mmCIF file of C-alpha atoms in Angstrom:
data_model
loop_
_atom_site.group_PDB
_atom_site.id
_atom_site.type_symbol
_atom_site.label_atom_id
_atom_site.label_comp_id
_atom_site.label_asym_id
_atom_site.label_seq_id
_atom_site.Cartn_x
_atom_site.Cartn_y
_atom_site.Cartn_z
ATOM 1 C CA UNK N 1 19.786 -23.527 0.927
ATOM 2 C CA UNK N 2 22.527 -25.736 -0.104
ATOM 3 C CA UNK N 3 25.037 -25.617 -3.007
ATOM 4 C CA UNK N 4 23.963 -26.341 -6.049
ATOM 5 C CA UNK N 5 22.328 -30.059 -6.782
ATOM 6 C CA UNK N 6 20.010 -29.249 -9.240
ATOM 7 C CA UNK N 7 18.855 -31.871 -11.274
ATOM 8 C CA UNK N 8 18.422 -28.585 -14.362
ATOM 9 C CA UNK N 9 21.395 -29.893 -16.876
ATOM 10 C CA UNK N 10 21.440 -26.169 -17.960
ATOM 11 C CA UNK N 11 22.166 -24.992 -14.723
ATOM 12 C CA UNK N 12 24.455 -27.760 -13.938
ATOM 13 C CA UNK N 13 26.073 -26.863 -17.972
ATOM 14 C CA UNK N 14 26.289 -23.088 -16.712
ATOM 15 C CA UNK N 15 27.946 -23.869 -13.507
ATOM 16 C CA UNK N 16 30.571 -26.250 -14.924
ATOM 17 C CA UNK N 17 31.268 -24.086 -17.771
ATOM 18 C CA UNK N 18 31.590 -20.573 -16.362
ATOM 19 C CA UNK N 19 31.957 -21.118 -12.609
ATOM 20 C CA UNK N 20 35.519 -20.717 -12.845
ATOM 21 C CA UNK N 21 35.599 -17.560 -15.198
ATOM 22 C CA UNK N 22 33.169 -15.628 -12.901
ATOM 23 C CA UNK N 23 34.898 -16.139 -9.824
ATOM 24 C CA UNK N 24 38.342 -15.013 -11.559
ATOM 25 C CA UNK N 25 36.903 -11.531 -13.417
ATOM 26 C CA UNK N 26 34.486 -10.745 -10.774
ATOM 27 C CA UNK N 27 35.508 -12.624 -7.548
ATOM 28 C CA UNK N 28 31.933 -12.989 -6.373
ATOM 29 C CA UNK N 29 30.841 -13.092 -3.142
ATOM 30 C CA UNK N 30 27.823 -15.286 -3.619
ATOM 31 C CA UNK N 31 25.669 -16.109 -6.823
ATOM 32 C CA UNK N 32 22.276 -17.418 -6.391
ATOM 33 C CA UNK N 33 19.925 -18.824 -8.696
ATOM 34 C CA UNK N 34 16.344 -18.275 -8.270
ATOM 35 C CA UNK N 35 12.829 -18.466 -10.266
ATOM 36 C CA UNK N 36 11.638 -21.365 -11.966
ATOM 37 C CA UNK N 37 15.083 -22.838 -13.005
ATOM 38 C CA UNK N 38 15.693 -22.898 -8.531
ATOM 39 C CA UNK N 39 11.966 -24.064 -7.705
ATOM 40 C CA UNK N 40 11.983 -27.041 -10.361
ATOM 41 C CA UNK N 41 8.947 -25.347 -12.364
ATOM 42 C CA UNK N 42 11.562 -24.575 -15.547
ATOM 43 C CA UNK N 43 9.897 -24.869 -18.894
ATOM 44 C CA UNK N 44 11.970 -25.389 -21.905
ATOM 45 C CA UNK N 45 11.703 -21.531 -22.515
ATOM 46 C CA UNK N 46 12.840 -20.386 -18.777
ATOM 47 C CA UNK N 47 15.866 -18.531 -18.701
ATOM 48 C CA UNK N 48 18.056 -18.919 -15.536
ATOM 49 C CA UNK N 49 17.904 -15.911 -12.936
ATOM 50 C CA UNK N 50 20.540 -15.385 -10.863
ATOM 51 C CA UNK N 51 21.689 -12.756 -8.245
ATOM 52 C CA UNK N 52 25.706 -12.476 -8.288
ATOM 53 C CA UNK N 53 27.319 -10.049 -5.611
ATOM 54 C CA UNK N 54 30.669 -8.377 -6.188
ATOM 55 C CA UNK N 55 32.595 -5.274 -5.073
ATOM 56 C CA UNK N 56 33.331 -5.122 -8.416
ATOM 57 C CA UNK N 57 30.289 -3.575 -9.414
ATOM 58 C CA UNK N 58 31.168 -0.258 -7.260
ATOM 59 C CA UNK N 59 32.595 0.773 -10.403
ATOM 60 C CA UNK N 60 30.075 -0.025 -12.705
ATOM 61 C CA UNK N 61 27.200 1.995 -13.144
ATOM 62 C CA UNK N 62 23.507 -0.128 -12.213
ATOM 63 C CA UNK N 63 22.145 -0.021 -15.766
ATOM 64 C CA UNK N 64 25.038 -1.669 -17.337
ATOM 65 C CA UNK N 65 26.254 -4.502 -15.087
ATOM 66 C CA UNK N 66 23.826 -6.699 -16.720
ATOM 67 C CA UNK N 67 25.001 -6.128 -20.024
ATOM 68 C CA UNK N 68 28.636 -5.744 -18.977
ATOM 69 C CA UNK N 69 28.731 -8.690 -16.957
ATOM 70 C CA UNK N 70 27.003 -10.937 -19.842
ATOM 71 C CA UNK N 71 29.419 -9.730 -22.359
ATOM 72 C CA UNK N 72 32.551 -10.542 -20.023
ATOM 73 C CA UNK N 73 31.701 -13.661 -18.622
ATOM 74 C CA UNK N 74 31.158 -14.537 -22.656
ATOM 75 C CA UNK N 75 27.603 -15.496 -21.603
ATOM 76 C CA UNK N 76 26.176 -13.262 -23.818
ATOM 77 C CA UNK N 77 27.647 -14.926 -26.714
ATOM 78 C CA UNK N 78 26.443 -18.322 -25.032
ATOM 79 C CA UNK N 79 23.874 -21.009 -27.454
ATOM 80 C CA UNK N 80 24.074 -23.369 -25.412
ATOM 81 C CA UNK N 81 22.389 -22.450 -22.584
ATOM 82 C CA UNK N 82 18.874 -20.373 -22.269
ATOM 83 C CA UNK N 83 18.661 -16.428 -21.636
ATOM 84 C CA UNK N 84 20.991 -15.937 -18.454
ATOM 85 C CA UNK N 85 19.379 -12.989 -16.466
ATOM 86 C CA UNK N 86 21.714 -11.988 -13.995
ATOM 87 C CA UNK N 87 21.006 -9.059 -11.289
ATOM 88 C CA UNK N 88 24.063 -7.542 -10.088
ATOM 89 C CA UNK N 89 24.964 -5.950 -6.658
ATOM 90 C CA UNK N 90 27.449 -4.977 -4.355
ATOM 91 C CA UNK N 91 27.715 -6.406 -1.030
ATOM 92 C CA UNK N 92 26.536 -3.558 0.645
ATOM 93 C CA UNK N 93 23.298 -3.272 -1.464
ATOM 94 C CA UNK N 94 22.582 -7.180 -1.423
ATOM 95 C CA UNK N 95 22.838 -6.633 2.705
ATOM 96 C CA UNK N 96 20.468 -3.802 2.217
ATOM 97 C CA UNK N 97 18.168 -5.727 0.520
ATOM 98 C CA UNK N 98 17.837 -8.299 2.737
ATOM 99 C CA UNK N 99 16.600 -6.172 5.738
ATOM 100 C CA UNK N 100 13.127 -5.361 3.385
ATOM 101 C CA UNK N 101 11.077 -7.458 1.382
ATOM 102 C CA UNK N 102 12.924 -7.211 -1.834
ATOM 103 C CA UNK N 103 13.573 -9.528 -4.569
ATOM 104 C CA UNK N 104 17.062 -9.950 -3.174
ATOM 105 C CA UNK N 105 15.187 -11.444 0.059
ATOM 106 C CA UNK N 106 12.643 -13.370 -2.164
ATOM 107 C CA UNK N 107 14.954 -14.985 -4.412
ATOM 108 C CA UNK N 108 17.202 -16.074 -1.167
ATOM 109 C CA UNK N 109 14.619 -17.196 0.817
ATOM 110 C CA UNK N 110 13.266 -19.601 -2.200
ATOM 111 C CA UNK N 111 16.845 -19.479 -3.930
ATOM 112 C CA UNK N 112 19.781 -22.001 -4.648
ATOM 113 C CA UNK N 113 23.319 -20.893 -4.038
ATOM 114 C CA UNK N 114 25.539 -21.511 -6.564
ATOM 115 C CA UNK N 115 28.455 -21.113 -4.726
ATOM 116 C CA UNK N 116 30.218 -18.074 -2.063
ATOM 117 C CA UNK N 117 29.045 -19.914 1.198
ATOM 118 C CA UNK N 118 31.403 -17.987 3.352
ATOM 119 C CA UNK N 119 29.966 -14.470 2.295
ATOM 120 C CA UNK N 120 26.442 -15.802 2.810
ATOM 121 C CA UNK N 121 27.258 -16.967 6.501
ATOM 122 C CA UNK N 122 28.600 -13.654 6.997
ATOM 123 C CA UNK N 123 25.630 -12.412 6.078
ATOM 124 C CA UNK N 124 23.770 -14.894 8.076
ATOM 125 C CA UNK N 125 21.507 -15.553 5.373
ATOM 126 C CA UNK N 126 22.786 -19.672 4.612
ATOM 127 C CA UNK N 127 19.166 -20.492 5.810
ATOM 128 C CA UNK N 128 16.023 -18.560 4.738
#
């Protein structure tokens, strides 16, 4: 996987728009996008998957990050881009859930990372 060079303008939109804001609330260790928008098989209806990996979630309990990280990041509020369908983890469970077949390992082993290549080689998951 490499960063980023997506030929998707809504990825590329997403990316140059809230790269910046991401990394300063949440300080993410990696964000990946997978699915169709990732594979190239995006319809104008596809939303954009992404994993995004944070110690910041520690504190949040599972069944809101989604919703809490949308409404910080503004993306909620976003019409300029489709559905953004984040799944949220901490380090240690993204690490977990690349030692079993889990959509964690899926979506890295067919996945695009946005950006956090240090964390990734840490991980020594650059490469599916």
């Amino acid at each position: 996987m490499t960063n980023i060079s997506s030929s998707d303008a809504q990825v590329d939109l997403l990316v140059r728009k809230y790269k910046d804001k991401i990394e300063m609330l949440y300080r993410p260790k990696v964000v990946w996008l997978f699915g169709s928008r990732a594979s190239g098989a995006a319809t104008k209806h596809s939303d954009i998957d992404l994993i995004v990996v944070s110690s910041r979630f520690s504190s949040v309990r599972h069944l809101k990050r989604r919703s809490t990280f949308l409404r910080e990041t503004g993306l909620a509020n976003e019409y300029d881009l489709p559905v953004v369908d984040p799944l949220c983890y901490t380090p240690e469970e993204y690490s977990a859930g690349l030692q079993q077949p889990t959509i964690v390992a899926e979506a890295i082993a067919s996945g695009v990372r946005l950006f956090g290549q240090e964390f990734v080689a840490q991980t020594g998951r650059i490469e599916p």
